[in-house]
């Protein structure tokens, strides 16, 4: 899944969660944390695997649910004094990333590609392309990409309906800089 698809899935899940659990829209800080969570696995694994060759695959260490539990716990410990549940937002974003990456292998029957979920207990899956350039070159308007774009459209509509959380905070910080 591409970054925009992960962001859309994470936002839709977080928005549904806080709207149902607390009867309110997401806050700006929560949106920032859910956004960071949705991107975190790729921000760690892709460079360490593709650029530095430290990890066996672009889906290994940070995509593992074992690592997710540790990282989310650390985020909770660092942010537990905040009034807003930003660690929960981060956790939902983080876990949604790894789960969303499993959709394609599940739908195509490539179950051996799901071993990243329990790396290093299970070996990292082997992929045909292990570089950003080859993945971008292979980007086509496939069914999966169309689904991701639809998810982005739904997330933008939901974000607008939620009052565009994060915009007011961003604008006020820009004004403070001037």
PDB file of C-alpha atoms in Angstrom:
ATOM      1  CA  UNK A   1       0.000   0.000   0.000  1.00  0.00           C
ATOM      2  CA  UNK A   2       1.209   3.499  -0.777  1.00  0.00           C
ATOM      3  CA  UNK A   3       1.637   6.210   1.913  1.00  0.00           C
ATOM      4  CA  UNK A   4      -1.610   7.968   1.006  1.00  0.00           C
ATOM      5  CA  UNK A   5      -3.546   4.716   1.338  1.00  0.00           C
ATOM      6  CA  UNK A   6      -2.072   4.060   4.780  1.00  0.00           C
ATOM      7  CA  UNK A   7      -2.902   7.610   5.884  1.00  0.00           C
ATOM      8  CA  UNK A   8      -6.482   7.250   4.646  1.00  0.00           C
ATOM      9  CA  UNK A   9      -7.053   3.903   6.368  1.00  0.00           C
ATOM     10  CA  UNK A  10      -5.587   5.176   9.634  1.00  0.00           C
ATOM     11  CA  UNK A  11      -7.608   8.381   9.598  1.00  0.00           C
ATOM     12  CA  UNK A  12     -10.864   6.584   8.790  1.00  0.00           C
ATOM     13  CA  UNK A  13     -10.295   4.097  11.615  1.00  0.00           C
ATOM     14  CA  UNK A  14      -9.339   6.792  14.140  1.00  0.00           C
ATOM     15  CA  UNK A  15     -12.252   9.022  13.173  1.00  0.00           C
ATOM     16  CA  UNK A  16     -14.699   6.121  13.483  1.00  0.00           C
ATOM     17  CA  UNK A  17     -13.185   5.154  16.838  1.00  0.00           C
ATOM     18  CA  UNK A  18     -13.389   8.578  18.517  1.00  0.00           C
ATOM     19  CA  UNK A  19     -16.760   9.400  16.980  1.00  0.00           C
ATOM     20  CA  UNK A  20     -18.200   6.149  18.331  1.00  0.00           C
ATOM     21  CA  UNK A  21     -16.322   5.927  21.652  1.00  0.00           C
ATOM     22  CA  UNK A  22     -16.320   9.610  22.669  1.00  0.00           C
ATOM     23  CA  UNK A  23     -18.993  11.110  20.398  1.00  0.00           C
ATOM     24  CA  UNK A  24     -16.551  13.699  19.069  1.00  0.00           C
ATOM     25  CA  UNK A  25     -14.317  14.277  16.058  1.00  0.00           C
ATOM     26  CA  UNK A  26     -10.549  13.758  16.179  1.00  0.00           C
ATOM     27  CA  UNK A  27      -8.330  16.567  17.458  1.00  0.00           C
ATOM     28  CA  UNK A  28      -5.375  18.047  15.604  1.00  0.00           C
ATOM     29  CA  UNK A  29      -2.740  16.329  17.781  1.00  0.00           C
ATOM     30  CA  UNK A  30      -4.543  13.001  17.429  1.00  0.00           C
ATOM     31  CA  UNK A  31      -4.561  13.382  13.652  1.00  0.00           C
ATOM     32  CA  UNK A  32      -0.824  14.107  13.717  1.00  0.00           C
ATOM     33  CA  UNK A  33      -0.133  11.013  15.829  1.00  0.00           C
ATOM     34  CA  UNK A  34      -2.366   8.733  13.767  1.00  0.00           C
ATOM     35  CA  UNK A  35      -0.641  10.081  10.643  1.00  0.00           C
ATOM     36  CA  UNK A  36       2.807   9.390  12.091  1.00  0.00           C
ATOM     37  CA  UNK A  37       1.680   5.915  13.114  1.00  0.00           C
ATOM     38  CA  UNK A  38       0.436   5.116   9.615  1.00  0.00           C
ATOM     39  CA  UNK A  39       3.811   5.989   8.095  1.00  0.00           C
ATOM     40  CA  UNK A  40       6.159   4.753  10.838  1.00  0.00           C
ATOM     41  CA  UNK A  41       6.726   1.163   9.607  1.00  0.00           C
ATOM     42  CA  UNK A  42       7.796   2.324   6.132  1.00  0.00           C
ATOM     43  CA  UNK A  43       9.895   5.197   7.497  1.00  0.00           C
ATOM     44  CA  UNK A  44      11.914   2.631   9.456  1.00  0.00           C
ATOM     45  CA  UNK A  45      11.965  -0.479   7.273  1.00  0.00           C
ATOM     46  CA  UNK A  46      12.315   0.909   3.753  1.00  0.00           C
ATOM     47  CA  UNK A  47      15.496   2.957   4.296  1.00  0.00           C
ATOM     48  CA  UNK A  48      17.102   0.337   6.548  1.00  0.00           C
ATOM     49  CA  UNK A  49      16.444  -2.393   3.969  1.00  0.00           C
ATOM     50  CA  UNK A  50      16.628  -0.634   0.614  1.00  0.00           C
ATOM     51  CA  UNK A  51      19.266   2.021   1.248  1.00  0.00           C
ATOM     52  CA  UNK A  52      21.481   0.606   3.987  1.00  0.00           C
ATOM     53  CA  UNK A  53      20.922  -3.144   3.609  1.00  0.00           C
ATOM     54  CA  UNK A  54      20.604  -3.588   7.385  1.00  0.00           C
ATOM     55  CA  UNK A  55      17.204  -5.289   7.306  1.00  0.00           C
ATOM     56  CA  UNK A  56      16.296  -8.288   5.141  1.00  0.00           C
ATOM     57  CA  UNK A  57      13.220  -6.642   3.646  1.00  0.00           C
ATOM     58  CA  UNK A  58      11.229  -3.427   3.396  1.00  0.00           C
ATOM     59  CA  UNK A  59       8.623  -5.266   5.473  1.00  0.00           C
ATOM     60  CA  UNK A  60      10.379  -6.689   8.486  1.00  0.00           C
ATOM     61  CA  UNK A  61      11.333  -4.994  11.766  1.00  0.00           C
ATOM     62  CA  UNK A  62       8.831  -2.129  12.044  1.00  0.00           C
ATOM     63  CA  UNK A  63       6.071  -4.005  10.194  1.00  0.00           C
ATOM     64  CA  UNK A  64       6.158  -6.775  12.800  1.00  0.00           C
ATOM     65  CA  UNK A  65       3.314  -6.746  15.299  1.00  0.00           C
ATOM     66  CA  UNK A  66       5.906  -7.672  17.936  1.00  0.00           C
ATOM     67  CA  UNK A  67       7.795  -4.439  17.275  1.00  0.00           C
ATOM     68  CA  UNK A  68       4.518  -2.537  17.081  1.00  0.00           C
ATOM     69  CA  UNK A  69       3.648  -3.608  20.634  1.00  0.00           C
ATOM     70  CA  UNK A  70       7.008  -2.338  21.893  1.00  0.00           C
ATOM     71  CA  UNK A  71       6.949   0.970  19.989  1.00  0.00           C
ATOM     72  CA  UNK A  72       3.333   1.717  20.931  1.00  0.00           C
ATOM     73  CA  UNK A  73       4.167   1.020  24.588  1.00  0.00           C
ATOM     74  CA  UNK A  74       7.075   3.474  24.421  1.00  0.00           C
ATOM     75  CA  UNK A  75       4.873   6.133  22.796  1.00  0.00           C
ATOM     76  CA  UNK A  76       2.323   5.579  25.564  1.00  0.00           C
ATOM     77  CA  UNK A  77       4.972   5.996  28.284  1.00  0.00           C
ATOM     78  CA  UNK A  78       6.230   9.218  26.695  1.00  0.00           C
ATOM     79  CA  UNK A  79       2.764  10.730  26.124  1.00  0.00           C
ATOM     80  CA  UNK A  80       0.687   9.327  29.014  1.00  0.00           C
ATOM     81  CA  UNK A  81       0.351  12.682  30.774  1.00  0.00           C
ATOM     82  CA  UNK A  82      -1.409  14.282  27.814  1.00  0.00           C
ATOM     83  CA  UNK A  83      -5.163  14.725  28.082  1.00  0.00           C
ATOM     84  CA  UNK A  84      -5.679  13.493  24.522  1.00  0.00           C
ATOM     85  CA  UNK A  85      -5.218   9.782  23.757  1.00  0.00           C
ATOM     86  CA  UNK A  86      -2.439  10.397  21.238  1.00  0.00           C
ATOM     87  CA  UNK A  87      -0.712   7.087  21.993  1.00  0.00           C
ATOM     88  CA  UNK A  88      -3.924   5.252  21.117  1.00  0.00           C
ATOM     89  CA  UNK A  89      -4.137   7.278  17.892  1.00  0.00           C
ATOM     90  CA  UNK A  90      -0.517   6.404  17.094  1.00  0.00           C
ATOM     91  CA  UNK A  91      -1.198   2.742  17.881  1.00  0.00           C
ATOM     92  CA  UNK A  92      -4.263   2.552  15.660  1.00  0.00           C
ATOM     93  CA  UNK A  93      -2.328   4.214  12.845  1.00  0.00           C
ATOM     94  CA  UNK A  94       0.672   1.921  13.339  1.00  0.00           C
ATOM     95  CA  UNK A  95      -1.268  -1.353  13.493  1.00  0.00           C
ATOM     96  CA  UNK A  96      -3.523  -0.290  10.615  1.00  0.00           C
ATOM     97  CA  UNK A  97      -0.390   0.015   8.457  1.00  0.00           C
ATOM     98  CA  UNK A  98       0.729  -3.568   9.012  1.00  0.00           C
ATOM     99  CA  UNK A  99      -2.806  -4.920   8.668  1.00  0.00           C
ATOM    100  CA  UNK A 100      -3.484  -2.896   5.492  1.00  0.00           C
ATOM    101  CA  UNK A 101      -0.284  -4.271   3.959  1.00  0.00           C
ATOM    102  CA  UNK A 102      -1.740  -7.748   4.448  1.00  0.00           C
ATOM    103  CA  UNK A 103      -4.815  -7.130   2.245  1.00  0.00           C
ATOM    104  CA  UNK A 104      -3.080  -7.757  -1.075  1.00  0.00           C
ATOM    105  CA  UNK A 105      -1.426 -11.049  -0.040  1.00  0.00           C
ATOM    106  CA  UNK A 106      -4.676 -12.217   1.562  1.00  0.00           C
ATOM    107  CA  UNK A 107      -6.721 -11.432  -1.542  1.00  0.00           C
ATOM    108  CA  UNK A 108      -4.207 -13.016  -3.923  1.00  0.00           C
ATOM    109  CA  UNK A 109      -3.561 -16.097  -1.782  1.00  0.00           C
ATOM    110  CA  UNK A 110       0.110 -15.249  -1.213  1.00  0.00           C
ATOM    111  CA  UNK A 111       0.026 -16.199   2.459  1.00  0.00           C
ATOM    112  CA  UNK A 112       3.809 -16.641   2.561  1.00  0.00           C
ATOM    113  CA  UNK A 113       4.037 -12.839   2.177  1.00  0.00           C
ATOM    114  CA  UNK A 114       2.385 -12.367   5.607  1.00  0.00           C
ATOM    115  CA  UNK A 115       5.355 -13.598   7.642  1.00  0.00           C
ATOM    116  CA  UNK A 116       6.463 -10.002   8.231  1.00  0.00           C
ATOM    117  CA  UNK A 117       3.662  -9.729  10.803  1.00  0.00           C
ATOM    118  CA  UNK A 118       5.681 -11.919  13.195  1.00  0.00           C
ATOM    119  CA  UNK A 119       9.238 -11.085  12.136  1.00  0.00           C
ATOM    120  CA  UNK A 120      11.809 -12.171  13.467  1.00  0.00           C
ATOM    121  CA  UNK A 121       9.936 -15.246  14.757  1.00  0.00           C
ATOM    122  CA  UNK A 122       9.042 -15.956  11.120  1.00  0.00           C
ATOM    123  CA  UNK A 123      11.394 -15.114   8.232  1.00  0.00           C
ATOM    124  CA  UNK A 124      10.895 -11.934   6.286  1.00  0.00           C
ATOM    125  CA  UNK A 125       9.107 -12.398   2.958  1.00  0.00           C
ATOM    126  CA  UNK A 126      11.067 -12.091  -0.266  1.00  0.00           C
ATOM    127  CA  UNK A 127       9.856  -9.481  -2.751  1.00  0.00           C
ATOM    128  CA  UNK A 128      10.670  -9.041  -6.431  1.00  0.00           C
ATOM    129  CA  UNK A 129      11.485  -5.343  -6.105  1.00  0.00           C
ATOM    130  CA  UNK A 130      13.345  -3.937  -3.133  1.00  0.00           C
ATOM    131  CA  UNK A 131      13.871  -0.293  -4.020  1.00  0.00           C
ATOM    132  CA  UNK A 132      11.840   2.878  -4.106  1.00  0.00           C
ATOM    133  CA  UNK A 133      12.675   3.460  -7.771  1.00  0.00           C
ATOM    134  CA  UNK A 134      11.456   0.037  -8.876  1.00  0.00           C
ATOM    135  CA  UNK A 135       8.259   0.415  -6.859  1.00  0.00           C
ATOM    136  CA  UNK A 136       7.547   3.870  -8.291  1.00  0.00           C
ATOM    137  CA  UNK A 137       8.301   2.608 -11.802  1.00  0.00           C
ATOM    138  CA  UNK A 138       5.800  -0.191 -11.239  1.00  0.00           C
ATOM    139  CA  UNK A 139       3.069   2.161 -10.022  1.00  0.00           C
ATOM    140  CA  UNK A 140       0.093   1.743 -12.309  1.00  0.00           C
ATOM    141  CA  UNK A 141      -3.591   2.454 -12.027  1.00  0.00           C
ATOM    142  CA  UNK A 142      -4.351  -1.066 -10.818  1.00  0.00           C
ATOM    143  CA  UNK A 143      -7.387  -2.157  -8.873  1.00  0.00           C
ATOM    144  CA  UNK A 144      -5.469  -1.824  -5.602  1.00  0.00           C
ATOM    145  CA  UNK A 145      -4.338   1.721  -6.419  1.00  0.00           C
ATOM    146  CA  UNK A 146      -7.902   2.674  -7.361  1.00  0.00           C
ATOM    147  CA  UNK A 147      -9.133   1.312  -4.028  1.00  0.00           C
ATOM    148  CA  UNK A 148      -6.462   3.372  -2.260  1.00  0.00           C
ATOM    149  CA  UNK A 149      -7.528   6.512  -4.123  1.00  0.00           C
ATOM    150  CA  UNK A 150     -11.150   5.846  -3.158  1.00  0.00           C
ATOM    151  CA  UNK A 151     -10.048   5.456   0.463  1.00  0.00           C
ATOM    152  CA  UNK A 152      -8.254   8.812   0.222  1.00  0.00           C
ATOM    153  CA  UNK A 153     -11.409  10.422  -1.169  1.00  0.00           C
ATOM    154  CA  UNK A 154     -13.502   8.954   1.661  1.00  0.00           C
ATOM    155  CA  UNK A 155     -10.918  10.052   4.232  1.00  0.00           C
ATOM    156  CA  UNK A 156     -10.890  13.609   2.866  1.00  0.00           C
ATOM    157  CA  UNK A 157     -14.684  13.761   2.992  1.00  0.00           C
ATOM    158  CA  UNK A 158     -14.645  12.377   6.540  1.00  0.00           C
ATOM    159  CA  UNK A 159     -11.884  14.826   7.536  1.00  0.00           C
ATOM    160  CA  UNK A 160     -13.971  17.700   6.172  1.00  0.00           C
ATOM    161  CA  UNK A 161     -17.032  16.394   8.002  1.00  0.00           C
ATOM    162  CA  UNK A 162     -14.914  16.171  11.196  1.00  0.00           C
ATOM    163  CA  UNK A 163     -14.120  19.890  10.869  1.00  0.00           C
ATOM    164  CA  UNK A 164     -10.672  19.503   9.250  1.00  0.00           C
ATOM    165  CA  UNK A 165      -8.833  18.759  12.517  1.00  0.00           C
ATOM    166  CA  UNK A 166      -5.261  19.964  12.536  1.00  0.00           C
ATOM    167  CA  UNK A 167      -5.790  22.944  10.233  1.00  0.00           C
ATOM    168  CA  UNK A 168      -6.538  25.458  13.011  1.00  0.00           C
ATOM    169  CA  UNK A 169      -3.441  24.372  14.955  1.00  0.00           C
ATOM    170  CA  UNK A 170      -1.289  24.555  11.829  1.00  0.00           C
ATOM    171  CA  UNK A 171      -2.527  28.029  10.862  1.00  0.00           C
ATOM    172  CA  UNK A 172      -2.075  29.376  14.399  1.00  0.00           C
ATOM    173  CA  UNK A 173       1.519  28.114  14.469  1.00  0.00           C
ATOM    174  CA  UNK A 174       2.187  29.716  11.090  1.00  0.00           C
ATOM    175  CA  UNK A 175       0.839  33.016  12.380  1.00  0.00           C
ATOM    176  CA  UNK A 176       3.000  32.749  15.490  1.00  0.00           C
ATOM    177  CA  UNK A 177       6.107  32.417  13.312  1.00  0.00           C
ATOM    178  CA  UNK A 178       5.417  35.719  11.554  1.00  0.00           C
TER     179      UNK A 178
END
